């Protein structure tokens, strides 16, 4: 049975990936779900003023909040799952965990975006495809609101017009 690793940040897109993994489990295509939340490291300037215990407590609280809805979905469905909380660069932590736990696939939720938005936003799905040796499956979510889909390309076009205008 497949072991599916799902990075969860609490967003609607990551919950879509969890739902997709649950559907795969129901269809008999997956055996175990691994839900992971990755918290960023604090800069050394912040770390200088906040104790290690306070930082760890904050990260645990944030991970617990981010994983809460995903845990509830998995629990209600009856799917076997394990949660992980990690600290560091998200794509590196997820890729390393997938390798160490011998996962068959990484499921990442992502909203449909244009090529410019995907490139400039540096999405987790793209970064994982560059760093992971485990296959990455992108689960489409809700499209971005019209304002966010149009604003970046229009802004780039205006910037190019200003540069080319001279």
Coordinates of C-alpha atoms in Angstrom, one line a residue, residues 78-157:
X78 CA -11.2 6.5 9.7
X79 CA -8.1 6.7 7.5
X80 CA -4.9 5.8 9.4
X81 CA -2.6 8.8 9.7
X82 CA 0.4 10.1 11.6
X83 CA 1.3 13.8 12.1
X84 CA 4.7 15.3 12.1
X85 CA 5.9 18.8 13.0
X86 CA 9.2 20.0 11.6
X87 CA 11.3 23.2 11.6
X88 CA 13.3 24.5 8.7
X89 CA 12.9 25.2 4.9
X90 CA 9.6 23.6 3.9
X91 CA 10.6 21.9 0.7
X92 CA 13.8 20.4 2.2
X93 CA 12.0 19.1 5.3
X94 CA 9.2 17.6 3.3
X95 CA 11.6 16.0 0.7
X96 CA 13.8 14.6 3.5
X97 CA 10.9 13.2 5.5
X98 CA 9.4 11.6 2.3
X99 CA 12.8 9.9 1.7
X100 CA 13.3 8.8 5.3
X101 CA 9.8 7.4 5.7
X102 CA 9.9 5.6 2.3
X103 CA 6.8 7.5 1.0
X104 CA 5.5 6.6 -2.4
X105 CA 4.1 10.0 -3.2
X106 CA 3.8 13.6 -1.9
X107 CA 0.4 15.3 -2.4
X108 CA 0.5 19.1 -2.5
X109 CA -2.5 21.3 -2.8
X110 CA -2.2 24.3 -5.1
X111 CA -4.5 26.8 -6.7
X112 CA -4.5 27.1 -10.4
X113 CA -2.3 30.1 -11.4
X114 CA -0.8 31.5 -14.5
X115 CA 2.8 30.7 -15.4
X116 CA 4.0 34.1 -14.2
X117 CA 2.3 33.8 -10.8
X118 CA 3.7 30.3 -10.3
X119 CA 7.2 31.3 -11.2
X120 CA 7.3 34.5 -9.2
X121 CA 5.4 33.1 -6.2
X122 CA 7.8 30.2 -6.0
X123 CA 5.1 27.7 -5.0
X124 CA 5.8 24.7 -2.7
X125 CA 4.8 22.4 -5.5
X126 CA 7.5 23.8 -7.9
X127 CA 10.2 23.8 -5.2
X128 CA 9.3 20.2 -4.2
X129 CA 9.6 19.0 -7.8
X130 CA 13.1 20.5 -7.8
X131 CA 14.3 19.0 -4.5
X132 CA 12.4 15.7 -4.0
X133 CA 13.2 12.3 -5.5
X134 CA 9.7 11.1 -4.4
X135 CA 7.0 11.8 -7.0
X136 CA 5.0 14.9 -6.3
X137 CA 1.3 15.0 -7.2
X138 CA -0.3 18.4 -7.4
X139 CA -4.0 18.5 -6.3
X140 CA -5.7 21.5 -7.9
X141 CA -7.7 23.8 -5.5
X142 CA -9.9 26.8 -6.0
X143 CA -8.6 29.3 -8.5
X144 CA -7.1 32.6 -7.2
X145 CA -9.5 35.5 -7.0
X146 CA -9.6 37.6 -10.2
X147 CA -7.7 40.5 -8.6
X148 CA -4.7 38.3 -7.7
X149 CA -4.7 36.5 -11.1
X150 CA -4.6 39.8 -13.0
X151 CA -2.6 42.1 -10.7
X152 CA 0.8 40.5 -11.1
X153 CA 0.7 40.2 -14.9
X154 CA -0.7 43.7 -15.3
X155 CA 2.0 45.1 -12.9
X156 CA 4.8 43.3 -14.8
X157 CA 3.4 44.6 -18.1

